Amino acid sequence: MTLRYLGWRLLQVVPTAAAILLIGFLLIHAAPGDPVLALAGQSGDAEYYAFVRDKFGLDEPLPVQLATYVGQVAQADLGTSYLQGRPVAEIIAERIPATLLLSVTALILSSVGGVALGAFAATRPHGLRDVTATGATLAVYAAPVFWLGQLAILVLAAGLGWFPVQGMTSPRSDATGMAAALDVAHHLALPALVLASQEIAAVFRLTRVGLLGELASDHVRTARAKGLAEWRVLVGHALRRPLIPVVTVIGGRAGHLLSGAIVTEIVFGWPGLGRLLLSSLQSRDTPVVLGIFLVVALFVVVANVGTDLAYRWLDPRVHYR
Amino acid sequence: MRAADGRAPALSIRNLSVRYDTVHGPVHAVDDVSLDVWPGETVGLVGESGCGKTATALAALGLLPRPAGRVTAGRVLVGGRDLLTLGRRELQKVRGAEVAMIFQDPMSALHPAQSILAQVTEAVRVHAVDLSASAARERAVALLDLVGVPDARTRARSYPHEWSGGMRQRAMIAMAVAHRPRVLIADEPTTALDVTVQAQVLELLRRLQDEHELAIVLISHDLGVIAEMADRVAVMYAGRVVESATASALFACPRHPYTAGLLASLPRLDREGGAPRGHSRLTSESGRPAVRLPLPPRCALGQDREGCMADVPRLRPTGGAGHQAACHHAEELGAGPGHRLVEADLRR
Amino acid sequence: MTEPGPTIVPGTGEVVSSGLEGMLGVPRQQVVRRLLRRPAGLAGAALTTLFVLTGVLGPALVPHDPAAVVGPSLSSPSLAYPMGTDALGRDLFSAVVVGARTSLVVAGLVGVLVLTIGMVVGTLSSWWGGWADDALMRLTELFQVLPRFFLAVVVGAIFGSTLPLLVLVLGLTSWPLLARVVRAEVLILKQREFVDAARVAGASGPRLVVREILPNALPAVSAFLGLVLAQVLLIEASLGFIGLGDPDIVSWGYLASQAQRFLRVAWWMSVFPGLAIGLTVLGLNLLSDAISDVLGSSR
């Protein structure tokens, strides 16, 4: 990976990020009523509105306003929540860890699970396990994530009682240290599994197809002819190339993962961005909703670039421009 | 040379049969094939594509594509053991250690996203597990040196696509001889290479053979390569060995019409027009599996097919010195003058 | 979206191939016949047909007005109420059947928008080439990284959640995949002999595109359209679930959101609307896969 390529690729983020900010800006101005309402919320006093108006330059010409807006966002100023009377950035930042915990757990589960399932199916193509795994992932892939969550609650949490139904921690629990971590893990298991299931389907399909090709390839035959044990042929040779597109698919689905996380959080009462989004929607707290959009969109852009760089690093044959 | 000193063959394939399940139904890719290779000897396995040469080799090492191909009968004896009865673990110990194999296209046979060094090192470590990583790398570099890769230490860090075809095949050979196997199966090792590189790779194989008493099974459709390398030759057609003899006897005096046809289809410089005479040239069957008939579609002798279909000729001794052919008229063919070729014609 | 997808070189955003080239010249009836011979194709076609028929005829067939209180509240599925009733005693079966129309309308209108934009952008991009191609592909990339779900949420929050607005947002953001597929197809088709023949015969550029190239790209495009619409339906359902559906219209996502509060007492309120969405999306996915399969294997 040349530094020049790295710089060039990072430079490409700029127009995309600019476009996303422009969309945010346009939405504020296209909103019914005074744009200040979209930045400061519905129920401020006149003095506060004047302050926000001044800060975002709302009395200036539009191009100046745009520049001011971009400047404010760059300083992580996303306006003020009308409900909580606090900076939006602060409120969002509080919720990010919970969402990140859920998403990253799901990401790990789905990558490992999807690849393992793909390998499980591809080593006996068209056998019973292949057909079962393919059918199951097709079904899961088509199911809406909130429905999977509801079913999981119905069967595994409310029905069998294996998992807690709602939340991130047990109510009235004063556990600390290890016990607290285990409590969170117990709450995390089901939502993470539900969120992961859709990604598992995507990773599974890609792994399976790639692996089917690789297992019949000449270089895998060479690996076998060397005398390598079958699992080493699989892990060291056959899986290597299929993993590359899997990495890109995982990165390319960052937006999908996050929207899934939002919905999953709502189903399971997980205290992350999803819960925040829902309560902001219900109380018409537009600055927060807009802030979440900006944060997520910029994150997705970064994730895409990261994926792209990872791809080039993984495949030595890709040429840099 | 063969069995003269009373040694056992390094590889002995006995009555091997292989079946492929295809969309068009089962195909007998290999049908009752027997083959012995003594230490230090090269046996050429000749035939058109689809005749079962490669299937024979893959079956010997348990590398048939699954689940389509499987062995239905026979034994593959190496060092007194039948490889076909070995468990997966024991077979893995034989592969690459006692019997090694190299393939036609060294580009696709190497992992595209792993450095050559990593791949050769891996071959070293498979059967030398207590070797340290750095010692294995040293050994890998030494092997690459041995097979004539110039400046091996630095170049080995490159990837297959950065090497030439000849160098890639040398890397394959380096992996194959890492554990001084008794037997090397070389499946069309030079087909993907151009002529000068081809000669160098063959020369390398000969050198390694001399140094290690290596038994080589050389699979090729190229009679020139076979003539240059093989001590003995087995000709396969439609999954069967139709003729087997010492190289000199086979080229001088083929005793099966199919072999005669193969030889006659070679371009000859001393013949008018350069083109072979039409009547003994084989109809080309490339692009689809060979017709699974016991006989070529057209017999070079002009014998009636019904006779041979009714009484399928079996491989039998004819002409002495271990010469065998599966033809009722082998003696007539051997006596006839028309197919005599001077071995030197075949050398390039 | 996963396989089958266009082969896209990451970073460059280049569609190398749609994975379907070469299906040209296969008579359309033959494609349909081969499609229905595959179990996946048959199941996909059956589910999709069921969805469309329910969407078209549903409101005329249902036993009750989905908004009317017709029975006891939260009664479990029975002969009288095959899918049970909700908290107000409304018939869930009627609501699920009527909800199909909402999904069908969304899928249909978004489909039209996506097809139109995708075809225009893809065709112009490949036909013009050069810097125009670059610019259009940059634009496509931009729309591709834009998180559709979140954009729809913001728009819903600011302008209110109405069906036309939802269709507009999803339509305006879901076209990039189709634009890439069309672009790749046209690039290949441009070099085909029959296009040359038409050109020699004096056909003009636009005429060539509309008469010769686009109809031939249609099978490949339809396979990807199915995948896109399946995603759109899932997003629409999720929006309905978090309360951003059109409040005046019964939709499957809205029904599922109603179920959340009664999950422990009325499983049917969750199971049936979700099943309807799942089967519809499954049908579209299976059908798309089968189309790609048929087209891909007939090269």
mmCIF file of N, CA and C in Angstrom, chain B residues 223-280:
data_model
loop_
_atom_site.group_PDB
_atom_site.id
_atom_site.type_symbol
_atom_site.label_atom_id
_atom_site.label_comp_id
_atom_site.label_asym_id
_atom_site.label_seq_id
_atom_site.Cartn_x
_atom_site.Cartn_y
_atom_site.Cartn_z
ATOM 1 N N LEU B 223 4.509 -36.413 -27.435
ATOM 2 C CA LEU B 223 5.400 -37.563 -27.652
ATOM 3 C C LEU B 223 6.865 -37.148 -27.688
ATOM 4 N N GLY B 224 7.121 -35.909 -28.051
ATOM 5 C CA GLY B 224 8.489 -35.415 -28.057
ATOM 6 C C GLY B 224 9.080 -35.450 -26.659
ATOM 7 N N VAL B 225 8.299 -34.932 -25.695
ATOM 8 C CA VAL B 225 8.733 -34.911 -24.302
ATOM 9 C C VAL B 225 8.940 -36.332 -23.801
ATOM 10 N N ILE B 226 8.003 -37.214 -24.148
ATOM 11 C CA ILE B 226 8.086 -38.608 -23.701
ATOM 12 C C ILE B 226 9.336 -39.273 -24.272
ATOM 13 N N ALA B 227 9.563 -39.046 -25.553
ATOM 14 C CA ALA B 227 10.715 -39.672 -26.208
ATOM 15 C C ALA B 227 12.010 -39.235 -25.545
ATOM 16 N N GLU B 228 12.019 -37.980 -25.108
ATOM 17 C CA GLU B 228 13.233 -37.445 -24.527
ATOM 18 C C GLU B 228 13.461 -37.966 -23.113
ATOM 19 N N MET B 229 12.383 -38.192 -22.373
ATOM 20 C CA MET B 229 12.512 -38.456 -20.943
ATOM 21 C C MET B 229 12.313 -39.915 -20.538
ATOM 22 N N ALA B 230 11.377 -40.599 -21.197
ATOM 23 C CA ALA B 230 10.882 -41.854 -20.620
ATOM 24 C C ALA B 230 11.780 -43.046 -20.921
ATOM 25 N N ASP B 231 11.914 -43.933 -19.910
ATOM 26 C CA ASP B 231 12.543 -45.214 -20.156
ATOM 27 C C ASP B 231 11.521 -46.189 -20.703
ATOM 28 N N ARG B 232 10.348 -46.158 -20.105
ATOM 29 C CA ARG B 232 9.258 -46.994 -20.600
ATOM 30 C C ARG B 232 8.039 -46.119 -20.808
ATOM 31 N N VAL B 233 7.118 -46.609 -21.632
ATOM 32 C CA VAL B 233 5.951 -45.811 -21.986
ATOM 33 C C VAL B 233 4.695 -46.672 -21.884
ATOM 34 N N ALA B 234 3.631 -46.105 -21.328
ATOM 35 C CA ALA B 234 2.320 -46.739 -21.397
ATOM 36 C C ALA B 234 1.402 -45.800 -22.162
ATOM 37 N N VAL B 235 0.720 -46.353 -23.159
ATOM 38 C CA VAL B 235 -0.194 -45.544 -23.964
ATOM 39 C C VAL B 235 -1.606 -45.818 -23.483
ATOM 40 N N MET B 236 -2.338 -44.735 -23.165
ATOM 41 C CA MET B 236 -3.713 -44.924 -22.686
ATOM 42 C C MET B 236 -4.706 -44.469 -23.727
ATOM 43 N N TYR B 237 -5.767 -45.217 -23.824
ATOM 44 C CA TYR B 237 -6.878 -44.786 -24.662
ATOM 45 C C TYR B 237 -8.170 -45.138 -23.936
ATOM 46 N N ALA B 238 -9.035 -44.171 -23.813
ATOM 47 C CA ALA B 238 -10.356 -44.394 -23.221
ATOM 48 C C ALA B 238 -10.279 -45.122 -21.894
ATOM 49 N N GLY B 239 -9.349 -44.719 -21.053
ATOM 50 C CA GLY B 239 -9.296 -45.258 -19.702
ATOM 51 C C GLY B 239 -8.481 -46.535 -19.574
ATOM 52 N N ARG B 240 -7.967 -47.056 -20.701
ATOM 53 C CA ARG B 240 -7.196 -48.297 -20.635
ATOM 54 C C ARG B 240 -5.792 -48.086 -21.157
ATOM 55 N N VAL B 241 -4.892 -48.951 -20.655
ATOM 56 C CA VAL B 241 -3.571 -48.992 -21.267
ATOM 57 C C VAL B 241 -3.683 -49.898 -22.484
ATOM 58 N N VAL B 242 -3.395 -49.363 -23.673
ATOM 59 C CA VAL B 242 -3.515 -50.185 -24.876
ATOM 60 C C VAL B 242 -2.158 -50.710 -25.336
ATOM 61 N N GLU B 243 -1.097 -50.058 -24.905
ATOM 62 C CA GLU B 243 0.220 -50.585 -25.250
ATOM 63 C C GLU B 243 1.216 -50.123 -24.209
ATOM 64 N N SER B 244 2.166 -51.008 -23.911
ATOM 65 C CA SER B 244 3.189 -50.657 -22.939
ATOM 66 C C SER B 244 4.482 -51.322 -23.348
ATOM 67 N N ALA B 245 5.579 -50.548 -23.375
ATOM 68 C CA ALA B 245 6.847 -51.086 -23.851
ATOM 69 C C ALA B 245 7.972 -50.158 -23.441
ATOM 70 N N THR B 246 9.206 -50.586 -23.677
ATOM 71 C CA THR B 246 10.294 -49.646 -23.498
ATOM 72 C C THR B 246 10.129 -48.547 -24.536
ATOM 73 N N ALA B 247 10.669 -47.386 -24.210
ATOM 74 C CA ALA B 247 10.469 -46.249 -25.110
ATOM 75 C C ALA B 247 11.018 -46.561 -26.500
ATOM 76 N N SER B 248 12.193 -47.171 -26.532
ATOM 77 C CA SER B 248 12.791 -47.395 -27.844
ATOM 78 C C SER B 248 11.953 -48.379 -28.663
ATOM 79 N N ALA B 249 11.461 -49.453 -28.001
ATOM 80 C CA ALA B 249 10.656 -50.429 -28.738
ATOM 81 C C ALA B 249 9.356 -49.798 -29.221
ATOM 82 N N LEU B 250 8.768 -48.999 -28.364
ATOM 83 C CA LEU B 250 7.473 -48.419 -28.718
ATOM 84 C C LEU B 250 7.600 -47.456 -29.900
ATOM 85 N N PHE B 251 8.618 -46.637 -29.864
ATOM 86 C CA PHE B 251 8.739 -45.661 -30.949
ATOM 87 C C PHE B 251 9.219 -46.327 -32.232
ATOM 88 N N ALA B 252 10.059 -47.369 -32.068
ATOM 89 C CA ALA B 252 10.574 -48.018 -33.269
ATOM 90 C C ALA B 252 9.520 -48.909 -33.892
ATOM 91 N N CYS B 253 8.724 -49.552 -33.053
ATOM 92 C CA CYS B 253 7.846 -50.575 -33.593
ATOM 93 C C CYS B 253 6.560 -50.663 -32.788
ATOM 94 N N PRO B 254 5.648 -49.727 -32.968
ATOM 95 C CA PRO B 254 4.401 -49.755 -32.215
ATOM 96 C C PRO B 254 3.587 -50.988 -32.580
ATOM 97 N N ARG B 255 2.937 -51.584 -31.587
ATOM 98 C CA ARG B 255 2.193 -52.806 -31.855
ATOM 99 C C ARG B 255 0.701 -52.643 -31.572
ATOM 100 N N HIS B 256 0.257 -51.398 -31.504
ATOM 101 C CA HIS B 256 -1.188 -51.146 -31.397
ATOM 102 C C HIS B 256 -1.536 -50.039 -32.399
ATOM 103 N N PRO B 257 -2.624 -50.218 -33.119
ATOM 104 C CA PRO B 257 -2.949 -49.230 -34.166
ATOM 105 C C PRO B 257 -3.105 -47.817 -33.602
ATOM 106 N N TYR B 258 -3.577 -47.705 -32.351
ATOM 107 C CA TYR B 258 -3.740 -46.372 -31.780
ATOM 108 C C TYR B 258 -2.382 -45.697 -31.605
ATOM 109 N N THR B 259 -1.414 -46.467 -31.076
ATOM 110 C CA THR B 259 -0.068 -45.930 -30.916
ATOM 111 C C THR B 259 0.508 -45.542 -32.269
ATOM 112 N N ALA B 260 0.322 -46.431 -33.203
ATOM 113 C CA ALA B 260 0.819 -46.153 -34.550
ATOM 114 C C ALA B 260 0.225 -44.856 -35.075
ATOM 115 N N GLY B 261 -1.070 -44.694 -34.791
ATOM 116 C CA GLY B 261 -1.735 -43.478 -35.235
ATOM 117 C C GLY B 261 -1.160 -42.249 -34.564
ATOM 118 N N LEU B 262 -0.925 -42.367 -33.259
ATOM 119 C CA LEU B 262 -0.340 -41.240 -32.522
ATOM 120 C C LEU B 262 0.999 -40.844 -33.122
ATOM 121 N N LEU B 263 1.807 -41.869 -33.376
ATOM 122 C CA LEU B 263 3.136 -41.589 -33.904
ATOM 123 C C LEU B 263 3.044 -40.966 -35.291
ATOM 124 N N ALA B 264 2.127 -41.495 -36.079
ATOM 125 C CA ALA B 264 2.005 -40.996 -37.446
ATOM 126 C C ALA B 264 1.458 -39.591 -37.488
ATOM 127 N N SER B 265 0.768 -39.204 -36.424
ATOM 128 C CA SER B 265 0.186 -37.862 -36.439
ATOM 129 C C SER B 265 1.222 -36.798 -36.108
ATOM 130 N N LEU B 266 2.419 -37.229 -35.711
ATOM 131 C CA LEU B 266 3.461 -36.240 -35.457
ATOM 132 C C LEU B 266 3.934 -35.632 -36.763
ATOM 133 N N PRO B 267 4.144 -34.324 -36.756
ATOM 134 C CA PRO B 267 4.704 -33.727 -37.970
ATOM 135 C C PRO B 267 6.131 -34.234 -38.175
ATOM 136 N N ARG B 268 6.467 -34.613 -39.397
ATOM 137 C CA ARG B 268 7.809 -35.122 -39.645
ATOM 138 C C ARG B 268 8.514 -34.256 -40.649
ATOM 139 N N LEU B 269 9.730 -33.938 -40.309
ATOM 140 C CA LEU B 269 10.467 -33.018 -41.163
ATOM 141 C C LEU B 269 10.970 -33.694 -42.419
ATOM 142 N N ASP B 270 11.168 -35.029 -42.328
ATOM 143 C CA ASP B 270 11.755 -35.702 -43.473
ATOM 144 C C ASP B 270 10.715 -36.169 -44.467
ATOM 145 N N ARG B 271 9.451 -35.883 -44.154
ATOM 146 C CA ARG B 271 8.413 -36.374 -45.051
ATOM 147 C C ARG B 271 7.920 -35.242 -45.948
ATOM 148 N N GLU B 272 7.564 -35.570 -47.137
ATOM 149 C CA GLU B 272 7.094 -34.572 -48.098
ATOM 150 C C GLU B 272 5.887 -33.822 -47.540
ATOM 151 N N GLY B 273 5.945 -32.502 -47.663
ATOM 152 C CA GLY B 273 4.787 -31.707 -47.261
ATOM 153 C C GLY B 273 4.672 -31.513 -45.767
ATOM 154 N N GLY B 274 5.405 -32.277 -45.004
ATOM 155 C CA GLY B 274 5.399 -32.088 -43.548
ATOM 156 C C GLY B 274 4.164 -32.644 -42.879
ATOM 157 N N ALA B 275 3.093 -32.819 -43.620
ATOM 158 C CA ALA B 275 1.859 -33.249 -42.982
ATOM 159 C C ALA B 275 1.812 -34.771 -42.906
ATOM 160 N N PRO B 276 1.191 -35.298 -41.884
ATOM 161 C CA PRO B 276 1.094 -36.742 -41.787
ATOM 162 C C PRO B 276 0.139 -37.296 -42.836
ATOM 163 N N ARG B 277 0.317 -38.546 -43.124
ATOM 164 C CA ARG B 277 -0.613 -39.154 -44.066
ATOM 165 C C ARG B 277 -1.971 -39.304 -43.423
ATOM 166 N N GLY B 278 -2.969 -38.946 -44.165
ATOM 167 C CA GLY B 278 -4.309 -38.818 -43.600
ATOM 168 C C GLY B 278 -4.875 -40.070 -42.964
ATOM 169 N N HIS B 279 -4.635 -41.219 -43.548
ATOM 170 C CA HIS B 279 -5.415 -42.381 -43.116
ATOM 171 C C HIS B 279 -5.053 -42.864 -41.725
ATOM 172 N N SER B 280 -3.861 -42.533 -41.267
ATOM 173 C CA SER B 280 -3.511 -43.042 -39.947
ATOM 174 C C SER B 280 -3.579 -41.963 -38.863
#
